[in-house]
CSV table of C-alpha atoms and ligand atoms in Angstrom, one decimal:
chain,number,residue,atom,x,y,z
A,175,MET,CA,-53.1,121.5,-194.8
A,176,PRO,CA,-49.7,121.5,-192.8
A,177,VAL,CA,-47.2,118.2,-193.2
A,178,ALA,CA,-46.6,116.1,-190.3
A,179,PRO,CA,-45.4,116.5,-187.6
A,180,VAL,CA,-47.9,118.6,-185.7
A,181,VAL,CA,-46.7,119.8,-182.2
A,182,ILE,CA,-48.7,121.6,-179.4
A,183,LEU,CA,-47.2,123.8,-176.6
A,184,LEU,CA,-49.2,123.7,-173.9
A,185,GLY,CA,-49.0,126.1,-170.8
A,186,PRO,CA,-50.2,129.3,-168.9
A,187,PRO,CA,-49.0,133.0,-170.3
A,188,GLY,CA,-45.1,133.1,-169.2
A,189,ALA,CA,-44.5,129.4,-169.6
A,190,GLY,CA,-42.1,130.4,-172.7
A,191,LYS,CA,-44.4,128.6,-175.5
A,192,GLY,CA,-43.1,131.4,-177.7
A,193,THR,CA,-39.8,131.0,-177.0
A,194,GLN,CA,-39.6,127.3,-177.3
A,195,ALA,CA,-41.5,127.8,-180.7
A,196,ARG,CA,-38.7,129.9,-181.8
A,197,MET,CA,-36.3,127.3,-180.8
A,198,LEU,CA,-38.0,124.5,-182.6
A,199,GLU,CA,-38.6,126.5,-186.0
A,200,GLU,CA,-35.0,127.1,-186.0
A,201,ASP,CA,-33.8,123.5,-185.0
A,202,PHE,CA,-36.2,121.6,-187.2
A,203,GLY,CA,-37.8,124.2,-189.8
A,204,LEU,CA,-41.0,123.7,-188.4
A,205,VAL,CA,-43.3,126.9,-188.8
A,206,GLN,CA,-44.9,128.6,-185.5
A,207,LEU,CA,-48.4,129.3,-185.7
A,208,SER,CA,-49.5,131.6,-182.5
A,209,THR,CA,-53.2,132.1,-182.7
A,210,GLY,CA,-52.3,134.8,-180.2
A,211,ASP,CA,-49.9,136.5,-183.1
A,212,LEU,CA,-52.4,135.8,-185.6
A,213,LEU,CA,-55.3,137.8,-183.4
A,214,ARG,CA,-53.1,140.7,-182.6
A,215,ALA,CA,-52.3,140.9,-186.4
A,216,ALA,CA,-56.0,141.1,-187.0
A,217,VAL,CA,-56.5,143.5,-184.0
A,218,ALA,CA,-54.1,145.7,-185.6
A,219,ALA,CA,-55.2,145.7,-189.1
A,220,GLY,CA,-58.9,146.2,-187.8
A,221,THR,CA,-60.3,143.4,-189.1
A,222,GLU,CA,-64.1,142.1,-188.5
A,223,ALA,CA,-62.8,139.5,-186.4
A,224,GLY,CA,-60.0,141.6,-184.8
A,225,VAL,CA,-62.5,144.4,-184.0
A,226,ARG,CA,-64.5,141.7,-182.4
A,227,ALA,CA,-61.3,139.9,-180.4
A,228,LYS,CA,-60.0,143.6,-179.2
A,229,ALA,CA,-61.8,144.0,-175.7
A,230,VAL,CA,-61.8,140.4,-175.0
A,231,MET,CA,-58.2,139.9,-175.0
A,232,GLU,CA,-57.4,143.1,-173.4
A,233,ALA,CA,-59.4,141.7,-170.4
A,234,GLY,CA,-57.7,138.6,-170.4
A,235,GLN,CA,-60.2,136.3,-171.3
A,236,LEU,CA,-60.6,133.8,-174.5
A,237,VAL,CA,-61.7,134.8,-177.7
A,238,SER,CA,-64.7,132.6,-179.0
A,239,ASP,CA,-63.8,129.2,-180.6
A,240,GLU,CA,-65.4,130.4,-183.9
A,241,ILE,CA,-63.2,133.3,-184.2
A,242,VAL,CA,-60.2,131.6,-183.5
A,243,LEU,CA,-60.5,128.6,-185.6
A,244,ALA,CA,-61.4,131.0,-188.8
A,245,ILE,CA,-58.5,132.7,-188.1
A,246,LEU,CA,-56.2,129.3,-187.6
A,247,GLN,CA,-57.9,127.8,-190.8
A,248,GLU,CA,-56.9,130.8,-193.0
A,249,ARG,CA,-53.5,130.9,-191.7
A,250,MET,CA,-53.3,126.8,-192.4
A,251,ALA,CA,-54.5,127.2,-196.0
A,252,GLN,CA,-51.0,128.8,-196.7
A,253,PRO,CA,-48.7,127.1,-198.9
A,254,ASP,CA,-45.3,128.5,-196.2
A,255,LEU,CA,-46.1,125.6,-193.6
A,256,GLY,CA,-42.6,124.5,-193.7
A,257,ARG,CA,-42.0,120.8,-192.6
A,258,GLY,CA,-44.7,120.7,-189.9
A,259,ILE,CA,-46.0,123.1,-187.5
A,260,ILE,CA,-45.7,124.3,-183.8
A,261,LEU,CA,-48.9,125.2,-182.6
A,262,ASP,CA,-48.4,128.0,-179.6
A,263,GLY,CA,-51.3,129.0,-178.1
A,264,PHE,CA,-54.0,126.7,-179.6
A,265,PRO,CA,-55.8,125.0,-178.9
A,266,ARG,CA,-57.3,126.5,-175.4
A,267,THR,CA,-60.5,124.6,-175.0
A,268,ALA,CA,-62.0,121.4,-175.5
A,269,GLY,CA,-64.1,122.7,-178.6
A,270,GLN,CA,-60.9,123.9,-180.2
A,271,ALA,CA,-59.0,120.4,-179.6
A,272,ALA,CA,-61.8,118.7,-180.9
A,273,ALA,CA,-62.0,121.2,-184.0
A,274,LEU,CA,-58.3,120.5,-184.6
A,275,ASP,CA,-58.2,116.8,-184.5
A,276,ARG,CA,-61.3,117.1,-186.9
A,277,LEU,CA,-59.2,119.1,-189.4
A,278,LEU,CA,-56.2,116.8,-189.2
A,279,ALA,CA,-58.3,113.8,-189.6
A,280,ALA,CA,-59.9,115.3,-193.0
A,281,ALA,CA,-56.2,115.7,-194.4
A,282,GLY,CA,-55.1,112.0,-193.0
A,283,GLN,CA,-53.2,113.5,-190.1
A,284,LYS,CA,-53.1,114.0,-186.3
A,285,VAL,CA,-51.4,115.7,-183.4
A,286,THR,CA,-47.7,114.0,-183.3
A,287,ALA,CA,-46.7,115.6,-179.4
A,288,ALA,CA,-48.5,117.8,-177.3
A,289,ILE,CA,-46.0,119.8,-175.0
A,290,SER,CA,-46.7,120.8,-171.4
A,291,LEU,CA,-44.8,123.6,-170.0
A,292,GLU,CA,-45.1,123.0,-166.3
A,293,VAL,CA,-44.4,126.1,-164.1
A,294,GLU,CA,-45.8,127.8,-160.9
A,295,ASP,CA,-48.4,130.7,-161.2
A,296,GLU,CA,-46.9,132.9,-158.9
A,297,ALA,CA,-43.5,133.2,-161.1
A,298,MET,CA,-45.4,133.5,-164.3
A,299,VAL,CA,-46.8,137.2,-163.0
A,300,ALA,CA,-43.0,138.4,-163.0
A,301,ARG,CA,-42.1,137.0,-166.0
A,302,VAL,CA,-45.4,138.4,-168.1
A,303,ALA,CA,-45.1,141.8,-166.4
A,304,GLY,CA,-41.6,142.4,-167.3
A,305,ARG,CA,-41.1,141.1,-171.0
A,306,TYR,CA,-40.8,142.7,-174.3
A,307,THR,CA,-39.7,141.8,-177.7
A,308,CYS,CA,-37.6,143.0,-180.9
A,309,ALA,CA,-40.0,144.7,-182.8
A,310,THR,CA,-38.1,143.7,-185.8
A,311,CYS,CA,-37.1,140.2,-185.4
A,312,GLY,CA,-39.3,139.1,-182.4
A,313,GLU,CA,-36.1,137.9,-180.2
A,314,GLY,CA,-37.6,138.0,-176.4
A,315,TYR,CA,-36.1,139.9,-173.7
A,316,HIS,CA,-37.1,140.7,-169.7
A,317,ASP,CA,-36.7,144.0,-167.7
A,318,GLN,CA,-35.2,141.5,-164.9
A,319,PHE,CA,-34.1,138.3,-166.7
A,320,LYS,CA,-32.5,138.9,-170.1
A,321,GLN,CA,-31.5,142.4,-171.2
A,322,PRO,CA,-30.0,143.0,-174.8
A,323,ALA,CA,-25.9,142.8,-174.0
A,324,ARG,CA,-25.9,146.5,-175.8
A,325,ALA,CA,-28.6,148.3,-174.1
A,326,GLY,CA,-31.3,149.1,-176.6
A,327,THR,CA,-30.3,147.1,-179.3
A,328,CYS,CA,-31.2,143.5,-180.1
A,329,ASP,CA,-28.6,140.8,-179.6
A,330,LYS,CA,-30.1,138.9,-182.6
A,331,CYS,CA,-30.6,141.2,-185.6
A,332,GLY,CA,-29.2,144.6,-184.1
A,333,GLY,CA,-33.0,146.2,-184.3
A,334,THR,CA,-33.4,149.3,-182.1
A,335,ALA,CA,-37.0,149.6,-181.6
A,336,PHE,CA,-38.8,147.1,-178.7
A,337,LYS,CA,-42.5,146.3,-178.4
A,338,ARG,CA,-44.5,145.5,-175.0
A,339,ARG,CA,-48.4,143.7,-175.3
A,340,ALA,CA,-51.2,145.5,-173.8
A,341,ASP,CA,-52.1,142.4,-172.1
A,342,ASP,CA,-48.8,141.6,-170.3
A,343,THR,CA,-49.9,143.4,-167.5
A,344,ALA,CA,-49.9,141.7,-163.7
A,345,GLU,CA,-53.8,142.3,-163.6
A,346,THR,CA,-54.3,140.9,-166.9
A,347,VAL,CA,-52.0,138.1,-166.4
A,348,ARG,CA,-54.0,136.9,-162.9
A,349,GLU,CA,-57.1,136.9,-165.4
A,350,ARG,CA,-55.1,134.6,-168.3
A,351,LEU,CA,-54.2,132.5,-165.5
A,352,THR,CA,-57.6,131.6,-164.6
A,353,ALA,CA,-58.6,131.4,-168.1
A,354,TYR,CA,-56.0,128.6,-168.6
A,355,HIS,CA,-56.6,126.9,-165.5
A,356,ALA,CA,-60.4,126.6,-166.4
A,357,GLN,CA,-60.5,126.1,-169.9
A,358,THR,CA,-57.0,125.0,-171.2
A,359,ALA,CA,-55.1,122.9,-168.4
A,360,PRO,CA,-57.8,120.0,-169.3
A,361,LEU,CA,-56.5,119.5,-172.1
A,362,ILE,CA,-53.2,118.2,-170.5
A,363,ALA,CA,-55.3,115.0,-169.7
A,364,TYR,CA,-56.9,115.1,-173.1
A,365,TYR,CA,-53.8,114.7,-174.9
A,366,ASP,CA,-52.4,112.0,-172.1
A,367,GLU,CA,-55.1,110.0,-172.8
A,368,LYS,CA,-54.0,110.0,-176.5
A,369,ALA,CA,-50.3,108.9,-175.7
A,370,VAL,CA,-49.0,112.2,-177.4
A,371,LEU,CA,-48.2,114.2,-173.9
A,372,GLN,CA,-44.7,115.3,-172.6
A,373,ARG,CA,-44.4,117.2,-169.5
A,374,ILE,CA,-41.5,119.3,-169.5
A,375,ASN,CA,-40.2,121.4,-166.2
A,376,ALA,CA,-40.3,125.1,-167.5
A,377,MET,CA,-39.2,126.9,-164.3
A,378,GLY,CA,-35.8,127.9,-165.8
A,379,HIS,CA,-34.8,131.2,-166.9
A,380,ILE,CA,-34.6,132.0,-170.7
A,381,ALA,CA,-31.2,131.5,-172.3
B,667,AMP,P1,-51.4,134.8,-176.4
B,667,AMP,O1,-50.2,135.4,-177.4
B,667,AMP,O2,-51.4,133.4,-176.7
B,667,AMP,O3,-50.9,134.8,-175.0
B,667,AMP,O4,-52.8,135.2,-176.6
B,667,AMP,C1,-53.3,136.5,-176.2
B,667,AMP,C2,-54.7,136.4,-176.1
B,667,AMP,O5,-55.2,136.1,-177.1
B,667,AMP,C3,-55.3,135.8,-175.1
B,667,AMP,O6,-55.1,136.0,-173.8
B,667,AMP,C4,-56.7,135.4,-175.5
B,667,AMP,O7,-57.4,136.7,-175.3
B,667,AMP,C5,-56.3,135.3,-177.3
B,667,AMP,N1,-56.2,134.1,-177.4
B,667,AMP,C6,-54.9,133.5,-178.3
B,667,AMP,N2,-55.3,132.2,-179.0
B,667,AMP,C7,-56.3,131.9,-178.4
B,667,AMP,C8,-57.2,130.7,-178.3
B,667,AMP,N3,-56.4,129.7,-179.2
B,667,AMP,N4,-58.2,130.8,-177.9
B,667,AMP,C9,-59.0,131.6,-177.6
B,667,AMP,N5,-58.2,133.2,-177.4
B,667,AMP,C10,-57.1,133.1,-177.7
Protein backbone atom coordinates (compact mmCIF):
# COMPACT_ATOMS: atom_id res chain seq x y z
CA MET A 1 0.00 0.00 0.00
CA PRO A 2 1.16 3.54 -0.71
CA VAL A 3 2.24 6.07 1.79
CA ALA A 4 0.42 9.42 1.49
CA PRO A 5 -0.01 11.54 -0.56
CA VAL A 6 -2.29 10.00 -3.14
CA VAL A 7 -2.77 12.42 -6.03
CA ILE A 8 -5.25 11.78 -8.84
CA LEU A 9 -4.93 13.35 -12.29
CA LEU A 10 -8.24 13.72 -14.09
CA GLY A 11 -8.61 14.88 -17.67
CA PRO A 12 -9.44 13.74 -21.20
CA PRO A 13 -6.86 12.09 -23.50
CA GLY A 14 -4.27 14.71 -24.46
CA ALA A 15 -4.88 16.93 -21.42
CA GLY A 16 -1.32 16.29 -20.25
CA LYS A 17 -1.85 13.79 -17.43
CA GLY A 18 1.29 11.82 -18.29
CA THR A 19 3.40 14.95 -18.67
CA GLN A 20 2.19 16.41 -15.37
CA ALA A 21 2.71 13.06 -13.62
CA ARG A 22 6.32 12.93 -14.79
CA MET A 23 6.89 16.46 -13.47
CA LEU A 24 5.34 15.58 -10.10
CA GLU A 25 7.56 12.50 -9.95
CA GLU A 26 10.67 14.57 -10.48
CA ASP A 27 9.67 17.45 -8.22
CA PHE A 28 8.21 15.55 -5.27
CA GLY A 29 9.52 11.99 -5.46
CA LEU A 30 6.06 10.59 -6.08
CA VAL A 31 5.58 7.48 -8.21
CA GLN A 32 3.39 7.63 -11.31
CA LEU A 33 0.92 4.76 -11.61
CA SER A 34 -0.68 4.83 -15.04
CA THR A 35 -3.35 2.20 -15.61
CA GLY A 36 -2.93 2.82 -19.35
CA ASP A 37 0.78 1.93 -19.08
CA LEU A 38 0.01 -1.11 -16.93
CA LEU A 39 -2.60 -2.28 -19.45
CA ARG A 40 -0.27 -1.70 -22.43
CA ALA A 41 2.39 -3.76 -20.62
CA ALA A 42 -0.17 -6.54 -20.05
CA VAL A 43 -1.12 -6.45 -23.74
CA ALA A 44 2.54 -6.61 -24.79
CA ALA A 45 3.19 -9.50 -22.38
CA GLY A 46 0.11 -11.36 -23.62
CA THR A 47 -1.30 -11.97 -20.13
CA GLU A 48 -4.93 -13.04 -19.77
CA ALA A 49 -5.92 -9.49 -18.73
CA GLY A 50 -3.94 -8.10 -21.67
CA VAL A 51 -5.66 -10.37 -24.16
CA ARG A 52 -9.07 -9.33 -22.80
CA ALA A 53 -8.20 -5.61 -22.77
CA LYS A 54 -6.57 -5.28 -26.21
CA ALA A 55 -9.60 -4.90 -28.49
CA VAL A 56 -11.38 -2.62 -26.00
CA MET A 57 -8.36 -0.30 -25.85
CA GLU A 58 -8.01 -0.26 -29.64
CA ALA A 59 -11.66 0.78 -29.90
CA GLY A 60 -11.05 3.66 -27.48
CA GLN A 61 -13.45 2.28 -24.88
CA LEU A 62 -12.94 1.59 -21.20
CA VAL A 63 -11.58 -1.71 -19.99
CA SER A 64 -13.76 -3.34 -17.29
CA ASP A 65 -13.40 -2.16 -13.70
CA GLU A 66 -12.60 -5.75 -12.72
CA ILE A 67 -9.50 -5.97 -14.95
CA VAL A 68 -8.29 -2.45 -14.17
CA LEU A 69 -8.67 -2.87 -10.41
CA ALA A 70 -6.86 -6.21 -10.44
CA ILE A 71 -3.95 -4.76 -12.40
CA LEU A 72 -3.72 -1.66 -10.20
CA GLN A 73 -3.92 -3.58 -6.92
CA GLU A 74 -1.15 -5.87 -8.09
CA ARG A 75 1.02 -2.82 -8.79
CA MET A 76 0.12 -1.15 -5.48
CA ALA A 77 1.18 -4.26 -3.59
CA GLN A 78 4.77 -3.71 -4.72
CA PRO A 79 7.18 -1.98 -2.35
CA ASP A 80 8.54 0.80 -4.60
CA LEU A 81 5.83 3.41 -4.18
CA GLY A 82 8.17 6.22 -3.24
CA ARG A 83 6.89 9.02 -1.05
CA GLY A 84 3.38 8.65 -2.42
CA ILE A 85 1.60 8.04 -5.71
CA ILE A 86 0.14 9.92 -8.64
CA LEU A 87 -2.68 8.04 -10.28
CA ASP A 88 -2.65 8.85 -13.99
CA GLY A 89 -5.77 7.68 -15.82
CA PHE A 90 -7.37 6.11 -12.75
CA PRO A 91 -10.11 6.20 -11.54
CA ARG A 92 -12.15 6.55 -14.72
CA THR A 93 -15.56 5.37 -13.49
CA ALA A 94 -17.67 5.87 -10.37
CA GLY A 95 -17.10 2.20 -9.53
CA GLN A 96 -13.31 2.65 -9.69
CA ALA A 97 -13.47 5.78 -7.52
CA ALA A 98 -15.50 3.93 -4.87
CA ALA A 99 -13.12 0.95 -5.01
CA LEU A 100 -10.14 3.25 -4.57
CA ASP A 101 -11.75 4.88 -1.53
CA ARG A 102 -12.33 1.45 0.00
CA LEU A 103 -8.79 0.32 -0.75
CA LEU A 104 -7.28 3.44 0.80
CA ALA A 105 -9.64 3.40 3.80
CA ALA A 106 -8.55 -0.15 4.59
CA ALA A 107 -5.03 1.23 4.99
CA GLY A 108 -6.20 4.27 6.97
CA GLN A 109 -5.66 6.59 4.02
CA LYS A 110 -7.62 8.73 1.58
CA VAL A 111 -7.20 10.72 -1.60
CA THR A 112 -5.06 13.79 -0.92
CA ALA A 113 -5.85 15.76 -4.07
CA ALA A 114 -7.66 15.30 -7.39
CA ILE A 115 -6.32 17.60 -10.07
CA SER A 116 -8.66 18.20 -12.99
CA LEU A 117 -6.82 19.27 -16.16
CA GLU A 118 -9.37 21.35 -18.03
CA VAL A 119 -9.11 21.62 -21.82
CA GLU A 120 -11.21 21.95 -24.95
CA ASP A 121 -12.04 18.74 -26.81
CA GLU A 122 -11.14 19.90 -30.31
CA ALA A 123 -7.58 20.81 -29.31
CA MET A 124 -7.14 17.31 -27.88
CA VAL A 125 -7.57 15.58 -31.22
CA ALA A 126 -4.56 17.45 -32.70
CA ARG A 127 -2.53 16.95 -29.52
CA VAL A 128 -3.06 13.21 -29.32
CA ALA A 129 -2.85 12.42 -33.03
CA GLY A 130 0.65 13.98 -33.30
CA ARG A 131 2.26 12.78 -30.11
CA TYR A 132 5.05 10.27 -29.58
CA THR A 133 7.51 9.36 -26.83
CA CYS A 134 11.12 8.35 -26.43
CA ALA A 135 11.17 4.54 -26.28
CA THR A 136 14.00 4.65 -23.75
CA CYS A 137 13.01 7.27 -21.15
CA GLY A 138 9.40 8.09 -22.01
CA GLU A 139 9.95 11.81 -22.66
CA GLY A 140 7.00 13.20 -24.64
CA TYR A 141 7.23 14.86 -28.07
CA HIS A 142 4.81 16.09 -30.73
CA ASP A 143 5.00 16.43 -34.53
CA GLN A 144 3.82 20.06 -34.38
CA PHE A 145 4.30 21.31 -30.84
CA LYS A 146 7.54 19.79 -29.52
CA GLN A 147 10.20 18.19 -31.70
CA PRO A 148 13.55 17.11 -30.20
CA ALA A 149 16.23 19.84 -30.55
CA ARG A 150 18.30 17.43 -32.69
CA ALA A 151 16.07 15.48 -35.08
CA GLY A 152 15.75 11.83 -34.12
CA THR A 153 17.54 12.16 -30.75
CA CYS A 154 15.81 12.44 -27.39
CA ASP A 155 16.69 15.73 -25.62
CA LYS A 156 16.59 14.04 -22.26
CA CYS A 157 18.45 10.73 -22.61
CA GLY A 158 19.98 10.76 -26.12
CA GLY A 159 17.87 7.75 -27.16
CA THR A 160 17.14 7.37 -30.87
CA ALA A 161 14.07 5.11 -30.81
CA PHE A 162 10.62 6.63 -30.51
CA LYS A 163 7.15 5.12 -30.28
CA ARG A 164 3.53 6.03 -30.93
CA ARG A 165 0.52 4.46 -29.28
CA ALA A 166 -1.77 2.30 -31.42
CA ASP A 167 -4.83 4.16 -30.06
CA ASP A 168 -3.54 7.69 -30.76
CA THR A 169 -5.46 8.15 -34.02
CA ALA A 170 -7.94 10.99 -34.62
CA GLU A 171 -10.80 8.48 -34.85
CA THR A 172 -9.98 6.65 -31.62
CA VAL A 173 -9.39 9.91 -29.74
CA ARG A 174 -12.97 10.96 -30.47
CA GLU A 175 -14.19 7.66 -29.03
CA ARG A 176 -11.98 8.14 -25.97
CA LEU A 177 -13.31 11.69 -25.50
CA THR A 178 -16.87 10.34 -25.58
CA ALA A 179 -15.95 7.73 -22.94
CA TYR A 180 -14.32 10.45 -20.86
CA HIS A 181 -17.37 12.71 -20.84
CA ALA A 182 -19.82 9.88 -20.19
CA GLN A 183 -17.95 7.91 -17.55
CA THR A 184 -15.05 9.93 -16.11
CA ALA A 185 -16.08 13.61 -16.06
CA PRO A 186 -18.70 12.96 -13.33
CA LEU A 187 -15.77 12.20 -10.98
CA ILE A 188 -14.91 15.92 -10.99
CA ALA A 189 -18.07 16.59 -8.94
CA TYR A 190 -17.37 13.50 -6.80
CA TYR A 191 -13.98 14.87 -5.68
CA ASP A 192 -15.31 18.42 -5.44
CA GLU A 193 -17.81 17.19 -2.86
CA LYS A 194 -14.94 15.62 -0.93
CA ALA A 195 -13.18 19.02 -1.01
CA VAL A 196 -10.00 17.62 -2.61
CA LEU A 197 -10.56 18.97 -6.15
CA GLN A 198 -8.21 21.42 -7.85
CA ARG A 199 -8.97 22.68 -11.35
CA ILE A 200 -6.13 23.66 -13.67
CA ASN A 201 -6.41 25.29 -17.08
CA ALA A 202 -4.33 22.91 -19.21
CA MET A 203 -4.67 24.61 -22.62
CA GLY A 204 -1.05 25.85 -22.66
CA HIS A 205 1.71 24.18 -24.68
CA ILE A 206 3.96 21.36 -23.51
CA ALA A 207 7.13 22.88 -22.03
P1 LIG B 1 -4.46 6.02 -21.18
O1 LIG B 1 -3.05 5.61 -21.38
O2 LIG B 1 -4.73 6.46 -19.77
O3 LIG B 1 -4.94 7.01 -22.20
O4 LIG B 1 -5.34 4.70 -21.39
C1 LIG B 1 -5.36 4.04 -22.63
C2 LIG B 1 -6.56 3.09 -22.70
O5 LIG B 1 -6.44 2.10 -21.65
C3 LIG B 1 -7.90 3.75 -22.45
O6 LIG B 1 -8.46 4.31 -23.63
C4 LIG B 1 -8.71 2.57 -21.94
O7 LIG B 1 -9.08 1.70 -22.98
C5 LIG B 1 -7.69 1.82 -21.07
N1 LIG B 1 -7.68 2.33 -19.68
C6 LIG B 1 -6.65 2.96 -19.04
N2 LIG B 1 -6.96 3.24 -17.76
C7 LIG B 1 -8.24 2.79 -17.60
C8 LIG B 1 -9.14 2.81 -16.51
N3 LIG B 1 -8.82 3.36 -15.32
N4 LIG B 1 -10.37 2.24 -16.69
C9 LIG B 1 -10.72 1.68 -17.87
N5 LIG B 1 -9.91 1.65 -18.93
C10 LIG B 1 -8.68 2.19 -18.81
